[in-house]
Short mmCIF file of C-alpha atoms in Angstrom, two decimals:
data_model
loop_
_atom_site.label_atom_id
_atom_site.label_comp_id
_atom_site.label_asym_id
_atom_site.label_seq_id
_atom_site.Cartn_x
_atom_site.Cartn_y
_atom_site.Cartn_z
CA MET P 1 29.95 84.64 -4.51
CA LYS P 2 32.32 83.52 -1.74
CA LEU P 3 34.93 80.81 -2.20
CA ARG P 4 33.12 78.42 0.09
CA GLU P 5 29.87 78.86 -1.64
CA PHE P 6 31.46 78.33 -5.11
CA ALA P 7 33.33 75.21 -3.86
CA LYS P 8 30.14 73.80 -2.33
CA GLN P 9 28.29 74.11 -5.71
CA LEU P 10 31.15 72.17 -7.37
CA GLY P 11 31.29 69.51 -4.58
CA LEU P 12 34.97 70.32 -3.89
CA SER P 13 36.78 71.64 -0.99
CA PRO P 14 37.65 75.40 -0.92
CA THR P 15 41.47 74.44 -0.86
CA THR P 16 41.05 72.36 -4.00
CA VAL P 17 39.17 75.10 -5.78
CA SER P 18 41.70 77.74 -4.81
CA ARG P 19 44.66 75.60 -5.94
CA ALA P 20 42.92 74.71 -9.19
CA LEU P 21 42.49 78.37 -10.09
CA SER P 22 46.11 79.06 -9.05
CA GLY P 23 47.55 76.34 -11.29
CA TYR P 24 48.95 74.16 -8.59
CA PRO P 25 50.40 71.01 -10.24
CA GLU P 26 48.81 68.48 -7.74
CA VAL P 27 45.37 69.33 -9.09
CA SER P 28 44.51 67.23 -12.12
CA GLU P 29 43.96 68.80 -15.50
CA ALA P 30 40.38 67.68 -15.60
CA THR P 31 39.59 69.32 -12.23
CA ARG P 32 41.36 72.52 -13.33
CA ALA P 33 39.36 72.70 -16.52
CA ARG P 34 36.08 72.04 -14.65
CA VAL P 35 36.69 74.76 -11.97
CA ALA P 36 37.75 77.23 -14.58
CA SER P 37 34.66 76.53 -16.77
CA GLU P 38 32.25 76.74 -13.85
CA ALA P 39 33.91 79.95 -12.51
CA MET P 40 33.27 81.57 -15.94
CA ARG P 41 29.76 80.26 -16.11
CA LEU P 42 28.74 81.44 -12.58
CA GLY P 43 30.76 84.59 -12.69
CA TYR P 44 33.00 83.63 -9.70
CA ARG P 45 36.19 85.69 -9.16
CA PRO P 46 38.41 85.55 -6.03
CA ASP P 47 39.11 88.78 -4.17
CA ILE P 48 42.41 89.67 -5.96
CA ASN P 49 43.66 92.06 -3.16
CA ALA P 50 43.04 89.47 -0.57
CA VAL P 51 44.78 86.78 -2.59
CA ARG P 52 47.79 88.93 -3.29
CA LEU P 53 48.02 90.10 0.35
CA LYS P 54 47.99 86.47 1.49
CA THR P 55 50.32 85.05 -1.05
CA GLY P 56 52.68 88.00 -1.64
CA ARG P 57 52.25 87.55 -5.31
CA ALA P 58 51.91 90.34 -7.94
CA GLY P 59 49.42 88.35 -10.03
CA ALA P 60 51.19 88.81 -13.33
CA ILE P 61 53.51 87.06 -15.76
CA GLY P 62 56.10 89.13 -17.68
CA VAL P 63 57.00 88.87 -21.32
CA MET P 64 59.24 91.02 -23.36
CA MET P 65 58.20 92.26 -26.77
CA GLY P 66 61.09 92.85 -29.19
CA ARG P 67 61.50 94.85 -32.35
CA SER P 68 60.73 91.86 -34.77
CA GLY P 69 58.17 89.02 -34.69
CA GLU P 70 55.15 91.10 -33.56
CA ILE P 71 52.78 88.92 -35.50
CA HIS P 72 54.09 85.70 -33.78
CA PHE P 73 54.23 87.45 -30.42
CA ALA P 74 50.52 88.57 -30.78
CA GLU P 75 49.35 85.02 -31.39
CA PHE P 76 51.47 83.67 -28.46
CA VAL P 77 50.03 86.25 -26.07
CA SER P 78 46.54 85.50 -27.23
CA GLY P 79 47.07 81.93 -26.33
CA MET P 80 48.40 83.00 -22.89
CA ALA P 81 45.25 85.02 -22.39
CA GLN P 82 43.03 82.02 -23.02
CA ARG P 83 44.51 80.27 -20.04
CA LEU P 84 45.05 83.25 -17.70
CA GLU P 85 41.56 84.76 -17.93
CA THR P 86 40.35 82.37 -15.34
CA ALA P 87 43.54 82.36 -13.25
CA ASP P 88 43.32 85.97 -12.12
CA THR P 89 46.72 86.52 -13.49
CA ASP P 90 47.65 89.40 -15.89
CA ILE P 91 50.18 89.59 -18.67
CA LEU P 92 52.73 92.36 -18.33
CA ILE P 93 54.12 93.21 -21.73
CA THR P 94 57.37 95.26 -21.59
CA PRO P 95 58.67 96.58 -24.96
CA ILE P 96 62.43 96.12 -25.43
CA THR P 97 64.64 97.94 -27.95
CA ALA P 98 67.94 96.58 -26.66
CA HIS P 99 70.82 96.75 -29.08
CA ASN P 100 73.15 94.47 -27.27
CA ASP P 101 73.10 91.68 -24.63
CA ASP P 102 73.86 93.94 -21.69
CA ASP P 103 70.87 96.19 -22.41
CA GLU P 104 68.58 93.21 -22.71
CA ILE P 105 69.79 91.58 -19.50
CA GLN P 106 69.26 94.92 -17.73
CA ALA P 107 65.72 95.13 -19.04
CA TYR P 108 64.90 91.72 -17.66
CA ARG P 109 66.62 92.48 -14.34
CA ARG P 110 64.53 95.75 -13.87
CA LEU P 111 61.29 93.84 -14.65
CA VAL P 112 62.06 91.16 -12.05
CA GLU P 113 63.39 93.50 -9.34
CA SER P 114 60.29 95.75 -9.75
CA ARG P 115 58.36 92.90 -8.23
CA ARG P 116 55.55 93.51 -10.74
CA VAL P 117 55.64 89.87 -12.01
CA ASP P 118 55.67 86.50 -10.39
CA ALA P 119 57.41 84.82 -13.31
CA VAL P 120 58.89 85.49 -16.76
CA ILE P 121 58.60 83.80 -20.16
CA ILE P 122 61.69 84.02 -22.41
CA HIS P 123 61.41 83.73 -26.23
CA SER P 124 63.85 82.66 -28.91
CA PRO P 125 66.70 81.51 -26.79
CA ARG P 126 70.32 80.96 -27.93
CA PRO P 127 72.53 77.87 -27.07
CA GLN P 128 74.15 79.76 -24.32
CA ASP P 129 71.58 82.30 -23.30
CA PRO P 130 72.72 84.87 -20.63
CA ARG P 131 69.07 85.54 -19.68
CA ILE P 132 68.75 82.05 -18.29
CA GLU P 133 71.84 82.48 -16.12
CA MET P 134 70.60 85.86 -14.81
CA LEU P 135 67.03 84.74 -14.00
CA ASN P 136 68.44 81.75 -12.19
CA SER P 137 70.69 84.02 -10.05
CA LEU P 138 67.61 86.08 -9.13
CA GLY P 139 65.60 83.07 -8.14
CA VAL P 140 62.46 83.98 -10.12
CA PRO P 141 60.32 81.33 -11.77
CA PHE P 142 60.76 81.49 -15.53
CA LEU P 143 59.89 79.31 -18.57
CA VAL P 144 61.79 79.26 -21.89
CA HIS P 145 59.68 79.09 -25.07
CA GLY P 146 62.38 77.22 -26.94
CA ARG P 147 65.45 75.43 -25.77
CA SER P 148 69.02 76.31 -24.69
CA GLU P 149 72.12 74.23 -24.27
CA THR P 150 73.21 76.16 -21.15
CA GLU P 151 74.18 74.22 -18.12
CA HIS P 152 71.83 76.37 -16.06
CA LEU P 153 68.49 74.84 -15.05
CA HIS P 154 65.50 76.01 -16.96
CA ALA P 155 62.00 74.77 -17.69
CA TRP P 156 61.10 74.79 -21.38
CA LEU P 157 58.56 74.08 -24.07
CA ASP P 158 59.74 73.74 -27.70
CA ILE P 159 58.70 72.26 -31.06
CA ASP P 160 60.75 69.79 -33.00
CA ASN P 161 62.37 72.33 -35.33
CA GLU P 162 65.15 69.97 -36.56
CA GLY P 163 62.50 67.32 -37.44
CA ALA P 164 60.23 69.84 -39.05
CA VAL P 165 62.73 71.02 -41.62
CA ARG P 166 64.28 67.62 -42.08
CA ARG P 167 60.85 66.24 -43.02
CA SER P 168 60.18 69.25 -45.37
CA THR P 169 63.44 68.80 -47.04
CA GLU P 170 63.10 65.08 -47.38
CA HIS P 171 59.71 65.55 -49.12
CA LEU P 172 61.37 67.89 -51.73
CA LEU P 173 64.30 65.50 -52.21
CA ASP P 174 61.91 62.55 -52.63
CA LEU P 175 60.06 64.55 -55.37
CA GLY P 176 63.46 64.82 -57.22
CA HIS P 177 64.63 68.32 -56.25
CA ARG P 178 68.34 68.73 -55.87
CA ARG P 179 68.73 72.50 -55.74
CA ILE P 180 66.91 73.47 -52.64
CA ALA P 181 67.22 76.93 -50.94
CA MET P 182 66.37 77.65 -47.33
CA ILE P 183 65.30 81.03 -45.84
CA ASN P 184 65.89 80.45 -42.04
CA GLY P 185 65.07 82.51 -38.99
CA LEU P 186 67.39 84.80 -37.13
CA ARG P 187 71.04 83.70 -36.99
CA GLY P 188 72.26 82.35 -33.69
CA LYS P 189 68.87 81.38 -32.18
CA THR P 190 68.59 77.79 -31.15
CA TYR P 191 65.57 77.12 -33.34
CA SER P 192 67.43 78.38 -36.48
CA ILE P 193 70.40 76.22 -35.60
CA HIS P 194 68.15 73.18 -35.19
CA ARG P 195 66.37 73.90 -38.53
CA GLU P 196 69.63 74.21 -40.44
CA LYS P 197 70.68 70.88 -38.85
CA GLY P 198 67.56 69.30 -40.19
CA PHE P 199 68.12 70.77 -43.62
CA ARG P 200 71.65 69.39 -43.70
CA ILE P 201 70.76 65.97 -42.33
CA ALA P 202 68.11 65.46 -44.95
CA HIS P 203 70.67 65.94 -47.59
CA GLN P 204 73.37 63.91 -45.93
CA GLU P 205 71.14 60.86 -45.57
CA ARG P 206 70.79 60.78 -49.33
CA GLY P 207 74.46 61.27 -50.01
CA LEU P 208 74.09 64.99 -50.84
CA ILE P 209 75.56 68.17 -49.46
CA ALA P 210 73.39 71.18 -48.78
CA ASP P 211 74.73 74.27 -50.62
CA PRO P 212 75.73 76.93 -48.11
CA ASN P 213 75.19 79.53 -50.79
CA MET P 214 71.51 78.65 -50.76
CA MET P 215 70.97 79.13 -47.11
CA VAL P 216 70.21 82.59 -45.41
CA CYS P 217 69.03 83.77 -42.05
CA ASP P 218 66.68 86.64 -41.48
CA LYS P 219 63.56 87.66 -39.67
CA PHE P 220 60.26 86.15 -40.65
CA SER P 221 58.61 88.68 -42.89
CA ASP P 222 57.08 89.10 -46.42
CA GLU P 223 59.84 91.55 -47.31
CA SER P 224 62.75 89.20 -46.36
CA GLY P 225 61.04 86.27 -48.14
CA PHE P 226 60.67 88.38 -51.38
CA ARG P 227 64.19 89.76 -51.15
CA HIS P 228 66.02 86.44 -50.53
CA ALA P 229 63.78 84.37 -52.94
CA ARG P 230 64.36 86.90 -55.75
CA SER P 231 68.10 86.82 -55.21
CA PHE P 232 68.21 82.97 -55.26
CA LEU P 233 65.94 82.78 -58.39
CA GLU P 234 67.96 85.25 -60.43
CA ARG P 235 71.07 83.18 -60.19
CA ALA P 236 72.29 81.05 -63.13
CA ASN P 237 71.94 77.88 -61.16
CA ALA P 238 68.60 78.82 -59.45
CA PRO P 239 66.87 76.55 -57.00
CA THR P 240 63.80 74.54 -57.96
CA ALA P 241 62.48 74.56 -54.41
CA ILE P 242 62.55 76.83 -51.39
CA VAL P 243 62.01 76.02 -47.77
CA ALA P 244 60.67 79.06 -45.93
CA GLY P 245 60.85 79.58 -42.28
CA SER P 246 57.26 80.84 -41.77
CA THR P 247 54.05 81.49 -43.73
CA MET P 248 54.88 85.20 -43.63
CA THR P 249 58.23 84.45 -45.31
CA ALA P 250 56.39 82.22 -47.80
CA LEU P 251 54.16 85.21 -48.87
CA GLY P 252 57.26 87.00 -49.95
CA VAL P 253 58.56 83.90 -51.79
CA TYR P 254 55.38 83.58 -53.66
CA ARG P 255 55.59 87.27 -54.77
CA ALA P 256 59.15 86.73 -55.91
CA ILE P 257 58.30 83.70 -58.01
CA ARG P 258 55.40 85.48 -59.67
CA SER P 259 57.42 88.65 -60.30
CA LEU P 260 59.79 86.66 -62.46
CA GLY P 261 56.97 85.27 -64.44
CA MET P 262 57.07 81.80 -62.86
CA THR P 263 54.40 79.69 -61.17
CA VAL P 264 54.48 78.39 -57.60
CA GLY P 265 54.38 74.56 -57.58
CA ARG P 266 55.17 74.24 -61.25
CA ASP P 267 58.35 76.11 -61.86
CA VAL P 268 59.41 76.45 -58.15
CA SER P 269 58.13 74.35 -55.20
CA VAL P 270 57.66 76.14 -51.84
CA ILE P 271 57.22 74.63 -48.35
CA ALA P 272 57.01 76.50 -45.11
CA HIS P 273 56.58 76.29 -41.33
CA ASP P 274 53.05 77.39 -40.34
CA ASP P 275 52.48 78.87 -36.94
CA VAL P 276 48.68 78.70 -37.65
CA PHE P 277 47.47 82.35 -37.98
CA PRO P 278 43.68 82.95 -38.05
CA TYR P 279 44.22 85.71 -40.68
CA LEU P 280 46.73 83.93 -42.85
CA THR P 281 45.92 80.26 -43.56
CA ALA P 282 48.21 78.12 -45.61
CA GLU P 283 45.27 76.15 -47.30
CA ASN P 284 43.74 79.50 -48.53
CA MET P 285 46.96 80.66 -50.32
CA VAL P 286 46.98 80.25 -54.10
CA PRO P 287 48.25 77.64 -54.61
CA SER P 288 47.64 76.18 -51.19
CA LEU P 289 50.90 75.99 -49.28
CA SER P 290 52.56 72.72 -48.09
CA THR P 291 53.66 73.17 -44.47
CA THR P 292 54.86 71.87 -41.24
CA ARG P 293 52.32 72.88 -38.61
CA SER P 294 52.52 73.87 -34.91
CA SER P 295 50.10 76.53 -33.41
CA MET P 296 51.79 79.47 -31.76
CA ARG P 297 48.50 80.26 -29.97
CA ALA P 298 48.46 76.68 -28.49
CA ALA P 299 52.02 77.14 -27.35
CA GLY P 300 51.08 80.41 -25.55
CA THR P 301 48.25 78.65 -23.81
CA ARG P 302 50.47 75.79 -22.64
CA CYS P 303 53.28 78.08 -21.71
CA ALA P 304 50.91 80.01 -19.45
CA GLU P 305 49.73 76.80 -17.85
CA LEU P 306 53.35 75.60 -17.22
CA THR P 307 54.28 78.94 -15.83
CA LEU P 308 51.45 79.00 -13.37
CA GLN P 309 52.62 75.53 -12.22
CA LEU P 310 56.19 76.99 -11.70
CA ILE P 311 54.71 79.73 -9.68
CA ALA P 312 52.81 77.34 -7.55
CA GLY P 313 56.02 75.40 -6.76
CA ARG P 314 56.51 72.75 -9.52
CA ALA P 315 60.25 72.04 -10.06
CA ALA P 316 61.76 73.47 -13.30
CA ASP P 317 63.61 70.21 -14.10
CA GLU P 318 60.14 68.50 -14.41
CA ILE P 319 59.08 70.79 -17.35
CA HIS P 320 60.73 69.77 -20.57
CA GLU P 321 58.18 69.45 -23.42
CA LEU P 322 59.06 68.80 -27.03
CA TRP P 323 56.07 69.03 -29.39
CA PRO P 324 56.06 67.08 -32.74
CA VAL P 325 55.30 68.91 -35.91
CA GLU P 326 52.80 67.77 -38.42
CA LEU P 327 53.55 67.67 -42.21
CA ILE P 328 50.74 68.77 -44.36
CA LEU P 329 51.23 68.46 -48.22
CA ARG P 330 49.24 70.70 -50.48
CA GLU P 331 49.60 72.18 -54.03
CA SER P 332 52.80 74.24 -53.69
CA THR P 333 55.14 71.22 -53.86
CA ALA P 334 55.64 68.99 -56.95
CA ALA P 335 58.34 67.26 -58.88
CA PRO P 336 60.72 69.57 -60.67
CA ARG P 337 59.97 70.27 -64.30
#
């Protein structure tokens, strides 16, 4: 099916259809969704080679996959795929095993200068992230999944990490807990800094001081959750509640509590941030896990949409999205015994 024929069936101009499929910001969300749906139903696909020859675009968005966080990364990329399957845009995944900032910067530089991608998505930024400065200098469109405090311009989408942990901690404090431990994400990342800030503020607002000896930073995994929770719980002045950085971390926390002959929700309360995995659901854990919730897959879908808009010419300073986080209370949190 030719573009003109497809556009005629939709009652739209060929230009509007082309721009809708390419993610141009001046096309409404409703029109984009309708065009994408009809393209899939009718089996319409533009001639990719002709489009790339005309636009000079590579037809791909680049993302880097690091050595940790593979589960979260897979969910994010799945969300991207949901948006890009009708946009004739591929996802170019580059594995990165950099051991320092210079190696990582060079990996991003090689990706951009190879001209295999039209834009890049950055994950887990730091307050002063050198990747943002470098990508700005190269003039390539890019989106940050997270936020940075750098003075360099960048488009971003983030969740309210500070608010999420503050609400979780407030809930535990309201139940009567005073010895609360926190297993945070990787040290130095903006999201971890924001989460620790929320943890501290929740205590401060009640005239309390968060115990720095009950706060650790590590990757989100069952192993790290088990190791840190076991260490906390074996202390003389053990916590009565634990805030976990992810549902994966919470799995390890559950194991640690049970390994010491205690019961989740009765002897130790647990609350975590839930990225909404289809194969690990907080409500099906035993006991069901109290969480703050935000879908990593939905973030991937939206980041893909915003990146397409950047490629189409939307200004980076127009894209600053902060998503609220929902608090869902279940059986894993209760008043201390």
